[in-house]
XYZ file of C-alpha atoms in Angstrom:
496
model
C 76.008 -51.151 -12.312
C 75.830 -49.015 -15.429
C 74.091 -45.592 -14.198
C 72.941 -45.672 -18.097
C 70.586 -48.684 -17.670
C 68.154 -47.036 -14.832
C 68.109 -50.307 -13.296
C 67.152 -50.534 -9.894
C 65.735 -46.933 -9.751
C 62.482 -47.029 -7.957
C 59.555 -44.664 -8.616
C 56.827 -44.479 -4.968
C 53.634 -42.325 -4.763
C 51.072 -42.850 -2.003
C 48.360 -42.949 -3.905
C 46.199 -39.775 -2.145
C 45.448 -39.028 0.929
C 42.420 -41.258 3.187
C 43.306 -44.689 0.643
C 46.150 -45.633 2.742
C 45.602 -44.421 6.741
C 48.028 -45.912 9.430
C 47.471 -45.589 13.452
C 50.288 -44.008 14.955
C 52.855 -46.491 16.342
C 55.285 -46.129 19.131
C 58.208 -47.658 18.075
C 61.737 -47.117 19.245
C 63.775 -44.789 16.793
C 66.420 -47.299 15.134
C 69.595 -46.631 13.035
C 68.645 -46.826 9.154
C 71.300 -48.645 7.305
C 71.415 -45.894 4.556
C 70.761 -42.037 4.070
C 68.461 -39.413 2.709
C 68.200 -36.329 0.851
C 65.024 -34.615 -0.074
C 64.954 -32.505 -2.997
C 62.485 -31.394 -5.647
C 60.179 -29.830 -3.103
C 57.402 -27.793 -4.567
C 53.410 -26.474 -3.172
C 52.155 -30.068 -3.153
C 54.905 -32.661 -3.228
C 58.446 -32.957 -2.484
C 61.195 -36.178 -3.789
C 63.144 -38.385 -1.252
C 66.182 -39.954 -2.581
C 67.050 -42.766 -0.699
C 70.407 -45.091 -0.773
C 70.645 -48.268 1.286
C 73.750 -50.556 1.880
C 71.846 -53.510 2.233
C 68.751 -55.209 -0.333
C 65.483 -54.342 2.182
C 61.936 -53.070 1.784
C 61.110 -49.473 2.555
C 57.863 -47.214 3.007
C 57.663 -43.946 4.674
C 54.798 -42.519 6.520
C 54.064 -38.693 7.119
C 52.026 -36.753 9.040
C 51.616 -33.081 9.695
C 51.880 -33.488 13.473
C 54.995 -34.925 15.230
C 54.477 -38.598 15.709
C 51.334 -38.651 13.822
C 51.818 -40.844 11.229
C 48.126 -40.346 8.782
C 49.477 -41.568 5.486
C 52.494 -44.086 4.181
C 53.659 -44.988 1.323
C 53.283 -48.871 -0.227
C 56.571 -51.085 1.171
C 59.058 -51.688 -2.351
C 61.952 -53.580 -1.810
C 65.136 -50.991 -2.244
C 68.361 -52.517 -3.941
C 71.824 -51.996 -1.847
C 73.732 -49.194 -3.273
C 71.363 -48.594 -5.680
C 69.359 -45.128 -5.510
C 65.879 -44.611 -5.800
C 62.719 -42.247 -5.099
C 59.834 -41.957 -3.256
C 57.803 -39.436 -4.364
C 54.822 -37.721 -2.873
C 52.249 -35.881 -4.114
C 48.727 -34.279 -2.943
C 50.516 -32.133 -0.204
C 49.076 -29.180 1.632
C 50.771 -25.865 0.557
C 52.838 -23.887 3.354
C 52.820 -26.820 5.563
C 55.491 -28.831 7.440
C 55.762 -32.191 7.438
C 56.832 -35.298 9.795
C 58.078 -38.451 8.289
C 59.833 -41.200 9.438
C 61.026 -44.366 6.903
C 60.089 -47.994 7.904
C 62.460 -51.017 6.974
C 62.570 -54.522 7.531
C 66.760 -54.796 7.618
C 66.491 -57.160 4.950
C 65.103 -59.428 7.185
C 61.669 -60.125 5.655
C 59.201 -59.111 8.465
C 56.109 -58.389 8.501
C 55.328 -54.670 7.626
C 53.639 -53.742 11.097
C 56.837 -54.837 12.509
C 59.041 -52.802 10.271
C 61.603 -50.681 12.516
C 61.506 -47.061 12.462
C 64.093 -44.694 11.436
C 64.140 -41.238 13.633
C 61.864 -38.590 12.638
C 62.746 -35.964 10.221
C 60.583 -32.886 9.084
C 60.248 -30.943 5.927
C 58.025 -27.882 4.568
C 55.933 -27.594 1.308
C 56.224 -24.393 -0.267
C 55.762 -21.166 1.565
C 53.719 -18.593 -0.024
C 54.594 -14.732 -0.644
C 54.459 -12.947 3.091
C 55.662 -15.661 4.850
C 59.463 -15.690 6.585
C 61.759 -18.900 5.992
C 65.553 -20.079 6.440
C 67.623 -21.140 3.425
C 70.955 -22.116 3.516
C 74.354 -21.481 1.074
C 77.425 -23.357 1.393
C 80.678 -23.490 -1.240
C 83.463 -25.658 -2.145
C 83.066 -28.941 -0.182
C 85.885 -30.461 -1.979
C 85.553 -33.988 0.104
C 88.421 -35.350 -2.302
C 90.778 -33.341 -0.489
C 90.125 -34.751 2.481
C 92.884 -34.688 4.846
C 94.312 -31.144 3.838
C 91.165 -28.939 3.066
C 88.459 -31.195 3.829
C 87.710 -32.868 7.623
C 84.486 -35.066 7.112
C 83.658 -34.446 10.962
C 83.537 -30.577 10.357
C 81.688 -30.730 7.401
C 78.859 -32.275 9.971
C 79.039 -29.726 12.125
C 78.330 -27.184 9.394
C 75.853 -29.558 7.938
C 74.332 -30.099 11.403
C 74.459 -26.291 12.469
C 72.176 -25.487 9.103
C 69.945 -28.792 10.027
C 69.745 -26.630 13.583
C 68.792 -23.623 12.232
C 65.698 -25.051 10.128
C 66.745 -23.961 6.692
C 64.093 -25.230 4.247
C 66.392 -25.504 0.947
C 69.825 -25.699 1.134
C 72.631 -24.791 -1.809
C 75.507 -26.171 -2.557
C 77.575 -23.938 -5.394
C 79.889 -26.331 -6.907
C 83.487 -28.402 -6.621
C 81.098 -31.117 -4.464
C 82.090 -33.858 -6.645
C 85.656 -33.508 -7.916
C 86.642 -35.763 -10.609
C 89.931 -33.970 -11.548
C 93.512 -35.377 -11.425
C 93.236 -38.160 -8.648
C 93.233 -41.058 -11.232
C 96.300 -42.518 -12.510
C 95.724 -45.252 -13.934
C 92.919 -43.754 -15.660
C 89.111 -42.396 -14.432
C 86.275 -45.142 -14.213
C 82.508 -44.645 -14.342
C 82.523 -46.380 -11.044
C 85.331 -43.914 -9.252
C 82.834 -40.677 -10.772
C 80.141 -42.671 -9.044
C 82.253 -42.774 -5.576
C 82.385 -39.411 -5.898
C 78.750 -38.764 -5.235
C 78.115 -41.664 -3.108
C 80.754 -40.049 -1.247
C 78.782 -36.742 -0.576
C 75.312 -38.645 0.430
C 75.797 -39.141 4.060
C 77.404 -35.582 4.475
C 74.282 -34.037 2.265
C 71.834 -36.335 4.362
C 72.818 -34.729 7.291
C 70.786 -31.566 6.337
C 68.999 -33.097 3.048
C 66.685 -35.462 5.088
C 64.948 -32.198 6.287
C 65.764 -29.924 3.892
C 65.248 -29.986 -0.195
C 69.157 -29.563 -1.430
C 70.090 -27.521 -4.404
C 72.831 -28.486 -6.613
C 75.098 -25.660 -8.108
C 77.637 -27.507 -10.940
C 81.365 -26.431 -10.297
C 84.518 -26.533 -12.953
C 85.696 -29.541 -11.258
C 82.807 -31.775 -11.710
C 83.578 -31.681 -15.225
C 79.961 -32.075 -16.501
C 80.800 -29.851 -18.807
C 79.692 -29.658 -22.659
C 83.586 -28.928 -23.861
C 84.571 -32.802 -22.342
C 81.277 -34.142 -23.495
C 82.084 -33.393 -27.085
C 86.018 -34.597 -27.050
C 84.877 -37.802 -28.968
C 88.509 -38.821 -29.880
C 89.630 -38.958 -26.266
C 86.790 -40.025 -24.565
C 83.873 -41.375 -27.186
C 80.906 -41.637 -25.289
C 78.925 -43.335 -23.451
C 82.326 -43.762 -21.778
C 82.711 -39.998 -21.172
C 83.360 -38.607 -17.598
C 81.140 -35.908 -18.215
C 78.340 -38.185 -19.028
C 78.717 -40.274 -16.119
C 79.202 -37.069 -14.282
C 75.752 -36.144 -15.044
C 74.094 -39.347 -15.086
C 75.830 -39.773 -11.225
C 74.366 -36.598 -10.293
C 71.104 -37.400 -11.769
C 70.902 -40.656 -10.207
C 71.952 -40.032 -6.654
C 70.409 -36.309 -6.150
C 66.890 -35.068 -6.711
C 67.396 -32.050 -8.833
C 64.481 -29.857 -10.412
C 62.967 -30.941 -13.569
C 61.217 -28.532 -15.454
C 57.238 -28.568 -14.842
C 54.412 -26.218 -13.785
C 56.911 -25.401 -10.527
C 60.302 -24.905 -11.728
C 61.393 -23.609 -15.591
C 65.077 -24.411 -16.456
C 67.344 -26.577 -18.718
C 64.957 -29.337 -21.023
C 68.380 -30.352 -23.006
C 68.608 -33.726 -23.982
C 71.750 -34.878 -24.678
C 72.626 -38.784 -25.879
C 73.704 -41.267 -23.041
C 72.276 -38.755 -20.249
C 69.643 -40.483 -18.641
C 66.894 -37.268 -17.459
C 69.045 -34.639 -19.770
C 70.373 -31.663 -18.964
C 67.588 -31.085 -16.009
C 68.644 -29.641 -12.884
C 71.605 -27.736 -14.344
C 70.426 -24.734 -14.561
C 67.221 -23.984 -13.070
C 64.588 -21.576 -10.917
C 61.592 -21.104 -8.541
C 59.989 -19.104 -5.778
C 59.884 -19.586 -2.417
C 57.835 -17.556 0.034
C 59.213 -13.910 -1.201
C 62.095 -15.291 -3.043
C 62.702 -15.950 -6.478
C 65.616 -18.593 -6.726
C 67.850 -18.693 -9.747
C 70.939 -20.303 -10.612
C 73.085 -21.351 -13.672
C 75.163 -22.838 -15.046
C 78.250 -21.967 -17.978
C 79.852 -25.820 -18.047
C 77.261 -27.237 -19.970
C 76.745 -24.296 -22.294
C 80.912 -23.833 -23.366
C 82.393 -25.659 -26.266
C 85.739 -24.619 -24.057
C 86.715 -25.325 -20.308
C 85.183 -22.667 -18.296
C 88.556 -23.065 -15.767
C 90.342 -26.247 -15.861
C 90.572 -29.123 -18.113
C 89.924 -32.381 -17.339
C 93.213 -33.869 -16.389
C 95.227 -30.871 -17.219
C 98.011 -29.590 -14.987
C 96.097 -26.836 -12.312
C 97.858 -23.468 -13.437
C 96.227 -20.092 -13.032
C 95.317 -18.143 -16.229
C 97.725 -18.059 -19.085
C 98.591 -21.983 -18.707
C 97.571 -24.488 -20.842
C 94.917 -25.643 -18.657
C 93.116 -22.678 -19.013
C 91.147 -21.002 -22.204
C 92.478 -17.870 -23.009
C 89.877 -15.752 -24.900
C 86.851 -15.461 -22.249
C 84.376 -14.740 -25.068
C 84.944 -18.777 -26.260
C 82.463 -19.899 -22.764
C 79.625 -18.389 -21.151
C 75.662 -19.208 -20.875
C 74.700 -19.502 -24.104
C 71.787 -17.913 -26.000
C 69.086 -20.016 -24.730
C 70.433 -19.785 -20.999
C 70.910 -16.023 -21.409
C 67.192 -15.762 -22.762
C 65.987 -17.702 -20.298
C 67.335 -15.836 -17.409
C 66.312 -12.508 -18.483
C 62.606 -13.422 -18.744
C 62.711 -15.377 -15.477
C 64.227 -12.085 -13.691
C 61.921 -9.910 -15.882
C 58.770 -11.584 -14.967
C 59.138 -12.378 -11.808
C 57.464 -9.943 -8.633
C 59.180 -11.771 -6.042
C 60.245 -9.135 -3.604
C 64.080 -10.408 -3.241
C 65.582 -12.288 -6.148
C 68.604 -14.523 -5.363
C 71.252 -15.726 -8.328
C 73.748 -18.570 -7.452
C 76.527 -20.062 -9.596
C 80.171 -21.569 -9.020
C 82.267 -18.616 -10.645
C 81.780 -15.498 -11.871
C 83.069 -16.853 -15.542
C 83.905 -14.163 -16.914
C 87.422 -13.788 -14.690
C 89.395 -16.428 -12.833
C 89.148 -14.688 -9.368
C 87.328 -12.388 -7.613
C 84.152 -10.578 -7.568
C 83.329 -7.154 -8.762
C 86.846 -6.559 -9.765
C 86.164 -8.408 -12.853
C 82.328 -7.369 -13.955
C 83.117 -4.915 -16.371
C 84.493 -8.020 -18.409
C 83.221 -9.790 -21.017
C 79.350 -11.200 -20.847
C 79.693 -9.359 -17.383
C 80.435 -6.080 -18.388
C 81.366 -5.969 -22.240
C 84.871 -5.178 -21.813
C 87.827 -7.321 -22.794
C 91.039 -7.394 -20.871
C 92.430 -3.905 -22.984
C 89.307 -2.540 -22.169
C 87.703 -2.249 -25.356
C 83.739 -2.635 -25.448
C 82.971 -6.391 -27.548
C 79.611 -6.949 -26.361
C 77.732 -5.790 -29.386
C 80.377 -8.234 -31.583
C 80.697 -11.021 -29.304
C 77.185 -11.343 -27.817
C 74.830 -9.824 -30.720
C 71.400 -11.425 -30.105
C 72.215 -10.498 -25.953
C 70.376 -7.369 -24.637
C 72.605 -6.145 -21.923
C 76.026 -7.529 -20.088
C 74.759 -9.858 -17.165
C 75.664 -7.344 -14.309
C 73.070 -4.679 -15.847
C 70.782 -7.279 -15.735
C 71.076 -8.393 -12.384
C 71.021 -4.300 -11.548
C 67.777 -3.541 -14.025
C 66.120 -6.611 -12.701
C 66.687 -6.060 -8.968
C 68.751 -8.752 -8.268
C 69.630 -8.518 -4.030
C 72.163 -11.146 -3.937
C 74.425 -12.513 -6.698
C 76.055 -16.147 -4.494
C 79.049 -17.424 -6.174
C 81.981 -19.667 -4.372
C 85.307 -20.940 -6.224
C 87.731 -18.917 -3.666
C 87.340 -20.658 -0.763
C 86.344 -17.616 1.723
C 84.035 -15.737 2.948
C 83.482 -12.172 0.728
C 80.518 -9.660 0.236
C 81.224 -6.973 -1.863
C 78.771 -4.427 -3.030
C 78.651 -3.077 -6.832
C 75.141 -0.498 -8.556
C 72.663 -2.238 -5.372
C 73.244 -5.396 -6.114
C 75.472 -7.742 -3.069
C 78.179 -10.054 -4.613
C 78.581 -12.838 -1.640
C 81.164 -15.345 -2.015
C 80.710 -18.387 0.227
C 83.159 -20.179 2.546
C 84.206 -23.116 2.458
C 82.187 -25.908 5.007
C 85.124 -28.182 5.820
C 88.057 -26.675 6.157
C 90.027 -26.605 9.758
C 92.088 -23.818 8.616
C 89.518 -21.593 10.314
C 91.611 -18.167 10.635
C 93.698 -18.436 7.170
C 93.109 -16.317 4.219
C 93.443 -18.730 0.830
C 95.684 -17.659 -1.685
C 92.924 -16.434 -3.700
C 91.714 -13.804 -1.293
C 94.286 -11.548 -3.125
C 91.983 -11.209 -5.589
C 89.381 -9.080 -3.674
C 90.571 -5.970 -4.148
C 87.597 -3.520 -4.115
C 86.812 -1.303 -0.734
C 83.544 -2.830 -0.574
C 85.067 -5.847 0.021
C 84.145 -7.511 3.859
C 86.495 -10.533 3.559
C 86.432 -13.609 6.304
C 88.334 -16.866 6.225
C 86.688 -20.070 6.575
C 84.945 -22.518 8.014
C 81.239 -22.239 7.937
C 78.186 -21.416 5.927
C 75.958 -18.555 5.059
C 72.140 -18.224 6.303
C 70.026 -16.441 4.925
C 66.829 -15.189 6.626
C 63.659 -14.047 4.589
C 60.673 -12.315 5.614
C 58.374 -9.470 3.875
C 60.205 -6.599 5.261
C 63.899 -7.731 4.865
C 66.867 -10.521 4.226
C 69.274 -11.166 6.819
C 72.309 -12.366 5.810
C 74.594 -14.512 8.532
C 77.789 -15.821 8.359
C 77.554 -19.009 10.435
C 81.176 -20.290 12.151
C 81.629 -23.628 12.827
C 84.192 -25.898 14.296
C 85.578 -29.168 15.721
C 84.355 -29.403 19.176
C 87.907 -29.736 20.193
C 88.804 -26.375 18.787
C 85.703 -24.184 20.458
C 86.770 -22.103 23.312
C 85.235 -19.240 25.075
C 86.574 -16.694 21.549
C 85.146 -19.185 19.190
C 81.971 -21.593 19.672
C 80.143 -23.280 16.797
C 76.860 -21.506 15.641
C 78.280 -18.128 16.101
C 77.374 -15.178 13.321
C 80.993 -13.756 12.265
C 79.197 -10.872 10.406
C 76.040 -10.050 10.022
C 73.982 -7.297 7.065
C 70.411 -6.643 6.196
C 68.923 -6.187 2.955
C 65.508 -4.108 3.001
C 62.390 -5.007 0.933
C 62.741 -2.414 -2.251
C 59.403 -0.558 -2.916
């Protein structure tokens, strides 16, 4: 099906709490031909995205106890394959949640008769003062699957967060590589495997946890590929089906009276430009991220189809200044930061765009720092209607932790009070192997950690704890190394 049509797309709200009321049944927990991920959560509702492999109806029914089941949802009938919502509304604030989906297997049954999937949980909003779990994970890279990327690891990680009870849980980009696998040429359909691909992996934690999306170089929804017209005239334009995939198959924030971000429209994306950049608070956290691929008439990193070389090739744009946020991104993320009181204030992107590798080694560059590579201060030239370089905005605005991926290991490096944490890899069974890349982390600040695992992060009013979570196969634990185990650990203290 063509993503651009909408077809099949379902829209569900119960329609408020007391009109539909259902006894608690005891039914035996069955296997759900299909998968979730929540996303969208906010004080009073929260999006479940829901994919089935076979044409049955669906309702879900919540409660705020476990196994009591006070409200449902009205029974659709759910398309195979085909994606689609049910969204609730009229929510308590700061409460969790216990839901379970009901489904007739296709097999036309009477809806008191529907099977039951397990139970899953999720929580509304927590308000300023009270602690939480979120989770951070980086370069999935499924498509590389057998060399950097072991589907059964990637559970465990997904499974260890799941374990912990993170309530949101980021992914920072390269989650949905489209880049260089294709050729006899790239299909909408083969960008649509790519996140149909992801949803059982992302269901693992995203049926009790709202998941983030953080866009990466090699998704390629990128404005630069978007505009090529004379190789790729839309609608039949990988970055548009990019975008619509993402769209389609992942509930990502849309800008309302919870979350501020991207409104872009841009022709042939169904739902715009929503979702890739965006922000919101969460108990004492404000959440931020963004995003420079939609914003850049040039490739951030790579090209689409271009050979992989590091900086200098073809492949890659050579004048730094050519990419970046844009005004109206830049604009928007200063007043977000600005006007904000949340006690800890969390950025997350894919790269740090203003180098190819690295950290802090590269901040004093361009829209990071002002600096070109001969060290001569551009900002007031290059960026004239900008008020500062981005890193003395994250320092005037208090930012605690600045999450970026693209290296494939584990980093935290500190630079003026803010903490520059590079995220590991969740798949990779090369668990005690530095990448390549890890060169690149040069500064003394620099605690650096090879893969595989992902990065907790614990919240309350008095402090964030940062934890690097291991994890691996089960037939590679042994008394040294068990799954679940914190690698390092650091605390960052409320500021006054």
């Amino acid at each position: 099906q063509n993503l651009n049509s909408r077809a099949g797309v379902i829209m569900l709200k119960i329609f408020s709490f007391g009109l539909l009321l259902l006894a608690s049944l005891h039914l035996a927990a069955q296997d759900f031909n299909g998968n979730i991920v929540l996303g969208r959560a906010t004080d009073t509702s929260i999006t479940a995205k829901v994919l089935t492999s076979v044409d049955q109806k669906i309702f879900m029914e919540f409660g705020t106890g476990s196994g009591e089941y006070a409200y449902a949802t009205e029974a659709s009938e759910f398309l195979a394959n085909q994606p689609a919502e049910i969204e609730i509304q009229g929510l308590a604030p700061n409460t969790q949640y216990y839901y379970r989906l009901r489904f007739d297997q296709g097999e036309g049954v009477l809806a008191p008769e529907y099977p039951a999937s397990e139970e899953f949980s999720f929580h509304t909003q927590r308000p300023p003062g009270a602690s939480f779990v979120f989770g951070v994970q980086g370069d999935s890279h499924p498509e590389r699957a057998p060399r950097d990327f072991v589907p059964e690891l990637y559970d465990v990680t997904l499974n260890q967060a799941k374990a912990d009870g993170v309530d949101l849980y980021f992914t920072t980009g390269d989650d949905f590589s489209i880049d260089l696998n294709y050729p006899n040429g790239i299909t909408e359909q083969d960008v649509i495997d790519r996140y149909t691909l992801q949803r059982p992996h992302l269901g693992v934690v995203g049926n009790s946890a709202s998941v983030f999306l953080v866009n990466g170089n090699h998704e390629q929804a990128a404005l630069y590929l978007y505009n090529d017209a004379s190789k790729y005239p839309a609608p039949d334009n990988p970055a548009v089906w990019a975008q619509n995939a993402r769209n389609n198959y992942f509930p990502q924030p849309t800008p309302d009276d919870f979350y501020t971000g991207n409104n872009d429209k841009l022709e042939f994306i169904d739902e715009g430009l929503s979702g890739t950049y965006f922000a919101f608070e969460w108990g004492d956290g404000l959440f931020v991220t963004i995003d420079p691929f939609w914003t850049s008439t040039r490739a951030v990193d790579n090209v689409f189809e271009a050979p992989m070389g590091d900086a200098g090739t073809p492949s890659k744009t050579q004048n730094k200044w050519d990419y970046g946020l844009g005004d109206a991104q830049y604009n928007w993320l200063k007043e977000t930061l600005e006007n904000s009181q949340a006690k800890f204030k969390f950025v997350f992107s894919h790269l740090l765009h203003g180098i190819e590798r690295g950290g802090v080694e590269g901040l004093n560059l361009f829209e990071w720092g002002g600096e070109d590579f001969e060290g001569n201060y551009q900002f007031d030239i290059e960026r004239p209607s900008w008020d500062k370089p981005l890193h003395q905005l994250m320092v005037d605005t208090g930012v605690a932790i600045y999450f970026h991926a693209h290296d494939h290991v584990w980093v935290k490096q500190d630079l003026d009070g803010v903490v520059y944490q590079e995220v590991s890899s969740p798949a990779d069974q090369d668990y005690d192997v530095l990448q390549n890349w890890s060169t690149a982390y040069t500064d003394e600040s620099s605690v650096l950690l090879a893969n595989t695992g992902y990065t907790r992060v614990s919240v309350s009013p008095e402090e964030v704890v940062v934890d690097y979570v291991k994890t691996y196969l089960p037939e590679h634990e042994n008394e040294e190394r068990q799954s679940g185990e914190v690698q390092y650990s650091y605390r960052i203290p409320a500021r006054n």
